[in-house]
Coordinates of C-alpha atoms in Angstrom, one line a residue:
M383 CA -0.3 0.2 0.2
H384 CA 1.3 3.4 -0.7
A385 CA 1.3 6.8 1.3
K386 CA -1.6 8.3 -0.7
D387 CA -3.6 5.1 -1.1
P388 CA -7.3 7.1 -0.4
S389 CA -8.6 4.4 1.5
R390 CA -5.7 5.6 3.9
T391 CA -7.1 9.6 4.2
T392 CA -7.8 11.0 7.4
P393 CA -12.0 11.5 8.0
R394 CA -12.6 15.0 7.4
Q395 CA -13.9 16.7 9.9
V396 CA -17.1 17.1 11.0
P397 CA -18.6 20.0 13.6
A398 CA -20.9 19.0 16.3
P399 CA -24.4 19.7 16.1
V400 CA -26.5 22.7 17.1
T401 CA -29.1 21.3 19.5
A402 CA -30.9 23.0 22.2
D403 CA -29.0 23.4 24.8
R404 CA -25.8 23.3 23.6
P405 CA -24.7 25.8 20.4
R406 CA -22.6 25.5 17.9
N407 CA -18.9 26.1 18.5
N408 CA -15.2 25.1 17.7
R409 CA -14.9 22.6 20.0
P410 CA -14.4 19.0 19.0
D411 CA -17.4 17.1 20.2
Q412 CA -15.7 14.8 23.1
H413 CA -19.0 12.2 24.0
A414 CA -18.9 9.8 27.0
T415 CA -16.2 7.0 25.2
G416 CA -13.8 9.5 25.2
L417 CA -13.8 9.2 21.0
P418 CA -12.7 12.6 19.4
G419 CA -14.6 14.5 17.6
T420 CA -15.7 12.2 13.9
L421 CA -16.2 8.9 15.8
A422 CA -17.7 10.0 18.0
H423 CA -20.2 11.6 15.7
L424 CA -19.4 8.0 13.7
Q425 CA -20.1 5.7 16.7
R426 CA -24.1 7.7 17.2
S427 CA -25.1 8.1 13.1
A428 CA -23.8 4.5 12.5
G429 CA -22.8 1.9 15.6
N430 CA -19.8 0.7 17.0
S431 CA -18.7 -1.5 13.9
A432 CA -18.5 1.4 11.4
V433 CA -15.8 3.0 13.9
T434 CA -14.6 -0.3 14.5
R435 CA -14.0 0.1 10.8
A436 CA -12.6 3.3 10.6
L437 CA -9.8 3.2 13.2
T438 CA -8.4 -0.2 11.4
R439 CA -8.3 2.4 8.6
A440 CA -6.3 4.4 10.6
T441 CA -3.8 2.7 12.2
T442 CA -3.6 0.7 8.7
V443 CA 0.9 -0.6 8.8
Q444 CA 1.7 0.3 5.2
R445 CA 3.0 -2.7 2.9
Y446 CA 5.8 -3.1 0.9
A447 CA 4.3 -3.8 -2.4
Q448 CA 4.7 -6.9 -4.8
G449 CA 3.5 -8.1 -8.1
P450 CA 2.0 -6.2 -10.8
D451 CA 2.6 -3.5 -8.1
A452 CA 6.1 -4.0 -7.6
H453 CA 7.0 -2.3 -11.0
G454 CA 8.7 -5.5 -12.3
F455 CA 10.5 -6.4 -9.0
D456 CA 10.1 -8.6 -6.4
K457 CA 9.5 -6.0 -3.2
V458 CA 9.6 -2.6 -3.4
S459 CA 9.5 -0.5 0.0
A460 CA 5.9 1.2 0.7
N461 CA 7.1 4.8 0.5
G462 CA 8.6 2.8 -2.3
L463 CA 12.9 3.9 -1.2
I464 CA 13.7 0.4 -1.8
A465 CA 13.5 -2.9 -4.8
L466 CA 14.9 -6.3 -4.2
R467 CA 15.5 -7.9 -7.2
D468 CA 16.3 -12.5 -7.7
R469 CA 17.2 -11.8 -3.9
R470 CA 20.5 -11.5 -5.4
T471 CA 20.4 -7.9 -6.3
A472 CA 18.5 -4.7 -4.4
Y473 CA 18.7 -0.5 -5.1
A474 CA 17.3 2.1 -3.2
D475 CA 17.1 6.0 -3.0
A476 CA 20.6 7.5 -3.2
A477 CA 20.6 9.2 0.1
L478 CA 19.4 6.8 1.9
I479 CA 22.2 4.9 0.8
Q480 CA 24.9 7.9 1.5
R481 CA 22.5 8.0 5.1
A482 CA 23.1 4.7 6.1
A483 CA 26.6 4.5 5.3
A484 CA 27.1 7.0 7.4
E485 CA 25.1 4.9 9.9
L486 CA 27.5 2.7 9.2
D487 CA 31.6 4.5 9.5
A488 CA 30.1 5.9 12.6
Q489 CA 29.6 2.1 14.0
E490 CA 33.0 1.2 14.6
R491 CA 32.3 -2.6 15.5
V492 CA 30.9 -2.9 12.3
A493 CA 33.2 -3.7 9.1
I494 CA 31.6 -2.9 6.6
T495 CA 29.4 0.1 4.9
L496 CA 27.9 0.4 1.8
E497 CA 27.9 2.2 -2.1
P498 CA 25.9 3.2 -4.8
G499 CA 26.4 0.8 -8.2
D500 CA 24.4 1.6 -11.3
T501 CA 21.4 2.9 -11.3
V502 CA 17.3 1.5 -12.5
T503 CA 14.7 3.1 -12.4
V504 CA 11.2 2.3 -10.1
G505 CA 8.0 4.0 -10.6
D506 CA 8.9 7.7 -11.1
R507 CA 12.7 7.1 -8.6
T508 CA 15.7 6.8 -10.1
L509 CA 17.8 3.9 -7.3
H510 CA 20.7 2.6 -7.3
Q511 CA 22.4 -1.3 -7.3
V512 CA 23.2 -1.4 -2.9
L513 CA 26.5 -2.2 -2.8
P514 CA 28.4 -3.8 0.2
V515 CA 31.7 -3.1 0.2
Y516 CA 34.1 -3.1 3.2
K517 CA 35.2 -0.2 5.0
S518 CA 39.1 -0.5 4.5
E519 CA 41.3 -3.6 3.7
D520 CA 42.1 -4.1 6.7
R521 CA 39.1 -4.5 8.2
A522 CA 38.6 -6.8 4.9
R523 CA 41.8 -9.1 5.7
S524 CA 40.7 -9.0 9.8
S525 CA 37.2 -10.3 9.1
V526 CA 38.5 -12.8 6.0
T527 CA 41.1 -14.2 8.8
A528 CA 38.6 -14.1 12.1
A529 CA 36.1 -16.1 10.0
G530 CA 38.2 -18.4 9.8
Q531 CA 39.5 -18.0 6.2
D532 CA 42.6 -18.1 4.2
A533 CA 44.7 -13.9 4.5
G534 CA 44.9 -14.6 0.7
D535 CA 40.9 -14.4 0.5
A536 CA 40.5 -10.8 1.0
A537 CA 42.3 -9.8 -1.6
F538 CA 38.3 -10.7 -3.6
E539 CA 36.8 -9.0 -1.6
P540 CA 35.1 -5.6 -2.7
V541 CA 36.4 -2.4 -0.5
R542 CA 35.3 1.2 -0.4
G543 CA 36.5 3.4 -3.0
D544 CA 37.3 0.2 -5.9
T545 CA 36.5 1.6 -9.2
A546 CA 33.7 -0.2 -11.5
E547 CA 36.9 -1.8 -13.1
M548 CA 38.5 -3.1 -9.7
R549 CA 35.6 -4.7 -9.0
T550 CA 35.3 -6.3 -12.0
G551 CA 39.1 -7.8 -11.5
K552 CA 38.4 -9.0 -9.0
R553 CA 35.6 -10.6 -9.1
D554 CA 37.2 -12.6 -12.7
A555 CA 40.6 -13.3 -10.4
Y556 CA 37.9 -14.7 -7.6
L557 CA 35.8 -17.3 -10.2
Q558 CA 39.3 -18.9 -11.4
H559 CA 41.0 -18.7 -7.8
V560 CA 37.5 -20.9 -7.1
G561 CA 38.2 -22.8 -10.0
R562 CA 41.7 -23.7 -9.3
A563 CA 39.8 -26.2 -6.0
P564 CA 42.0 -25.0 -3.5
K565 CA 41.1 -26.9 -0.3
L566 CA 42.6 -29.4 -1.7
A567 CA 46.0 -29.2 -1.8
P568 CA 46.3 -29.0 2.1
I569 CA 44.7 -32.2 1.4
V570 CA 46.9 -34.2 -0.2
M571 CA 49.3 -32.7 1.6
L572 CA 49.1 -33.3 4.9
T573 CA 47.5 -37.2 3.6
E574 CA 51.0 -37.5 2.5
E575 CA 52.5 -35.7 5.2
I576 CA 50.8 -39.0 7.2
H577 CA 51.9 -41.5 5.0
K578 CA 55.2 -40.5 5.8
A579 CA 54.8 -40.7 9.5
E580 CA 53.5 -44.6 8.9
G581 CA 55.7 -45.6 7.3
K582 CA 58.1 -44.7 9.7
G583 CA 56.1 -46.7 11.7
A584 CA 54.0 -45.7 14.7
G585 CA 55.7 -42.7 15.7
A586 CA 55.3 -40.6 19.0
A587 CA 52.1 -39.6 20.8
S588 CA 52.5 -36.6 20.4
L589 CA 53.5 -36.2 15.8
V590 CA 50.3 -39.0 15.8
N591 CA 48.2 -36.1 18.5
D592 CA 49.4 -33.1 15.9
L593 CA 47.8 -34.8 12.7
Y594 CA 45.1 -36.2 14.5
G595 CA 44.3 -32.6 15.1
R596 CA 45.1 -30.9 12.1
A597 CA 43.0 -33.8 9.8
N598 CA 40.5 -32.3 11.5
G599 CA 40.3 -28.6 12.0
L600 CA 41.6 -28.8 8.0
A601 CA 37.8 -31.1 8.0
N602 CA 36.2 -29.0 9.8
S603 CA 37.6 -26.3 7.8
V604 CA 36.5 -27.6 4.3
M605 CA 33.6 -29.8 4.9
G606 CA 31.8 -27.8 8.2
G607 CA 31.5 -28.7 12.0
G608 CA 27.8 -31.6 10.9
W609 CA 29.4 -32.9 8.1
L610 CA 32.9 -33.6 11.3
L611 CA 30.0 -35.1 13.3
Q612 CA 28.4 -37.4 10.5
Q613 CA 31.7 -38.8 9.8
F614 CA 32.5 -40.0 13.5
S615 CA 29.0 -41.0 13.9
D616 CA 29.5 -43.7 11.6
S617 CA 30.2 -47.3 12.6
T618 CA 32.6 -47.5 9.7
F619 CA 35.2 -44.7 11.0
P620 CA 38.5 -46.1 12.8
T621 CA 38.2 -45.1 16.8
G622 CA 41.0 -43.4 18.0
Q623 CA 43.2 -40.5 17.9
T624 CA 45.1 -43.0 15.7
L625 CA 47.4 -41.6 11.5
A626 CA 44.6 -44.6 10.5
S627 CA 41.4 -42.8 11.5
A628 CA 43.4 -39.2 9.8
K629 CA 44.1 -40.9 6.8
E630 CA 40.6 -41.7 6.4
L631 CA 39.1 -38.7 7.5
L632 CA 41.2 -36.0 4.7
K633 CA 39.9 -39.6 2.7
R634 CA 36.2 -38.9 3.1
V635 CA 36.8 -35.1 3.5
S636 CA 39.1 -35.3 -0.8
A637 CA 35.7 -37.8 -1.9
D638 CA 32.8 -35.0 -0.5
Y639 CA 34.6 -32.3 -1.3
L640 CA 35.8 -33.3 -4.9
N641 CA 32.4 -34.5 -5.4
G642 CA 30.8 -30.8 -5.3
L643 CA 33.4 -29.1 -6.4
N644 CA 31.4 -29.1 -10.1
S645 CA 28.1 -27.7 -7.9
V646 CA 30.2 -24.9 -5.4
E647 CA 31.8 -24.1 -9.3
A648 CA 28.3 -23.7 -10.8
R649 CA 27.4 -21.5 -8.3
E650 CA 29.8 -19.3 -7.2
A651 CA 29.7 -19.2 -11.4
E652 CA 26.5 -17.1 -10.9
V653 CA 27.6 -13.8 -9.2
E654 CA 27.5 -11.1 -11.4
T655 CA 29.2 -8.4 -9.3
L656 CA 32.0 -8.8 -6.7
M657 CA 29.8 -9.3 -3.4
I658 CA 31.3 -10.1 0.0
S659 CA 31.9 -13.3 0.5
I660 CA 29.7 -14.7 3.6
P661 CA 30.4 -18.2 5.9
N662 CA 27.4 -21.0 5.2
D663 CA 25.7 -20.5 8.3
C664 CA 23.5 -16.8 9.6
Q665 CA 24.8 -16.4 12.9
G666 CA 28.4 -15.9 11.4
T667 CA 27.5 -13.9 8.7
A668 CA 25.5 -11.7 10.7
Q669 CA 28.6 -11.5 12.7
Q670 CA 31.3 -10.6 9.2
L671 CA 29.0 -7.7 8.8
I672 CA 28.3 -5.8 12.1
G673 CA 30.2 -7.7 15.0
R674 CA 27.9 -7.9 18.3
P675 CA 25.1 -5.4 18.5
P676 CA 24.5 -3.8 21.8
G677 CA 22.5 -6.5 22.8
G678 CA 24.2 -9.3 21.0
L679 CA 23.1 -11.0 17.9
G680 CA 20.8 -12.8 20.0
T681 CA 18.4 -10.0 20.8
V682 CA 14.9 -10.1 19.6
R683 CA 14.3 -6.5 17.9
D684 CA 11.0 -5.5 16.5
N685 CA 12.5 -2.7 14.5
P686 CA 16.7 -3.0 14.5
A687 CA 18.8 0.0 13.2
V688 CA 20.9 0.0 10.5
G689 CA 24.4 -2.0 11.9
E690 CA 22.1 -4.1 14.4
N691 CA 20.2 -7.5 13.3
H692 CA 17.1 -9.6 12.8
Y693 CA 16.7 -12.6 15.4
I694 CA 14.6 -15.2 15.6
N695 CA 14.6 -18.4 18.1
L696 CA 12.9 -20.8 15.9
S697 CA 14.0 -24.6 18.5
N698 CA 10.4 -24.9 19.9
R699 CA 9.5 -24.6 16.5
Q700 CA 8.3 -28.7 15.2
G701 CA 9.0 -29.8 12.0
G702 CA 11.5 -26.7 10.8
A703 CA 14.0 -27.0 9.5
W704 CA 16.7 -24.4 11.9
Q705 CA 17.3 -24.0 15.3
N706 CA 17.3 -19.8 15.3
H707 CA 18.2 -16.5 12.4
F708 CA 19.9 -13.9 12.3
A709 CA 19.7 -11.4 9.1
A710 CA 21.9 -7.7 9.8
V711 CA 20.1 -4.7 8.9
L712 CA 22.3 -2.2 6.0
L713 CA 19.0 0.2 5.2
R714 CA 15.8 1.5 6.5
D715 CA 12.7 3.1 4.7
G716 CA 10.1 3.8 6.8
A717 CA 9.2 0.4 8.7
D718 CA 11.0 -1.7 6.4
S719 CA 14.1 -3.3 6.5
L720 CA 16.9 -4.4 3.9
S721 CA 19.3 -6.8 5.5
Y722 CA 21.5 -9.1 3.6
E723 CA 22.1 -12.5 5.0
T724 CA 22.8 -16.1 4.6
A725 CA 20.9 -19.5 6.0
A726 CA 22.6 -22.4 6.4
D727 CA 22.2 -24.1 3.3
S728 CA 23.4 -27.7 4.3
Y729 CA 22.4 -29.0 -0.1
A730 CA 25.4 -26.2 -0.7
N731 CA 28.5 -28.2 0.0
M732 CA 30.3 -25.4 0.8
Q733 CA 31.2 -23.5 4.0
W734 CA 32.4 -19.7 2.2
G735 CA 31.3 -18.0 -0.9
K736 CA 30.3 -15.3 -2.9
S737 CA 26.8 -16.9 -3.6
L738 CA 25.2 -18.1 -0.7
G739 CA 24.4 -14.2 0.8
Y740 CA 21.5 -12.5 -0.1
F741 CA 19.1 -9.4 0.4
A742 CA 15.7 -9.9 1.7
L743 CA 12.9 -7.3 2.9
Y744 CA 10.9 -7.1 5.8
G745 CA 7.9 -5.2 6.4
A746 CA 6.8 -3.8 10.0
A747 CA 6.3 -5.7 13.4
G748 CA 3.5 -7.1 13.6
T749 CA 2.8 -7.9 10.1
E750 CA 2.8 -10.8 7.7
Q751 CA 5.6 -9.3 5.9
S752 CA 7.4 -8.8 9.2
F753 CA 10.7 -11.0 9.8
A754 CA 8.8 -12.4 12.4
H755 CA 6.4 -14.2 10.8
V756 CA 8.8 -14.6 6.8
I757 CA 10.7 -16.5 8.6
G758 CA 8.4 -18.4 10.7
Q759 CA 6.9 -19.5 7.0
E760 CA 10.6 -20.4 5.7
N761 CA 11.5 -22.4 7.9
A762 CA 8.3 -24.9 8.5
A763 CA 8.9 -24.8 3.8
R764 CA 12.0 -25.6 4.5
G765 CA 11.5 -28.4 7.1
A766 CA 8.9 -30.2 4.9
E767 CA 11.4 -30.1 2.3
R768 CA 14.2 -31.5 3.8
A769 CA 11.3 -34.4 5.3
H770 CA 10.7 -35.1 1.9
A771 CA 13.5 -35.4 0.4
E772 CA 14.8 -37.7 3.4

């Protein structure tokens, strides 16, 4: 619903009726109910149901547009200052982006800021592509390493001040980097170390523990904690912290990583613009982008400010797919918020990448467009899909 929707027009003030004991005056009629003059008059003439309808209409929350009203986009905010397309691309009013960037810049814990990109026309407005970028190269490096990635990966991150040519060059270099399967090299090298240790006999306990610990850590970084727990719960997996178990772990890592490499490359090749690389985890993503806002990431906020986050606890939802969900807020347009986030996706077969992130537009709290309602619905749908697949 747009701001000029006739159904939201304030009712015309109706003067109080002239009676024998109360002449016309300029004071608003105040009935015993406490209703202002217009509604009190409406109550007397049309009954309580009419008052209820009028109050409901007067307090209706604006809603973001979808379908034909969205001018060819997936969603457009109620005030028309934010537009979303395919969840991968968001646009916003230039002044809105500038104001949000200033708010992000003012928060030291936040690693990113915003820049405007290419323009589109939405209705009668010109909007710019929303480009999340790191505030500096130092922030990019510290965020990448804090997330457990190689410091060299920071070279593929968007940073404030990059030209369009620089962004394109970083994107192309990143796609080549992904295609070379960089995570396979340390797996092969560690496997060779284990073979050498086996050739010398059982080896010292300290050496065995070191190799096993490194294999465990490498498996966790490549495939994730969930995958690691699955291996340990498999009855065929060797027990104990031994060279045999370390070698078997790396064998399984190599096989599963290579099996999923084609799908990873295909998914990453869909990245049309240089986006921030984020983990396959919603909380980890929020932490990487905005740090820990006052109250922490796990605080429910009806209207999170720019640089804060949405949060919902889903652990009590039967049949759902997630335990919780976090979404960092980058822009606000009235009651609507634009977030950049990811949802933990076990089918992605990747733990880190530029194709995992997506934009989402949420409406006012307490409505069917709110973060809580939308994520609740998505959680149930994902749970049903997973149950069907199993």
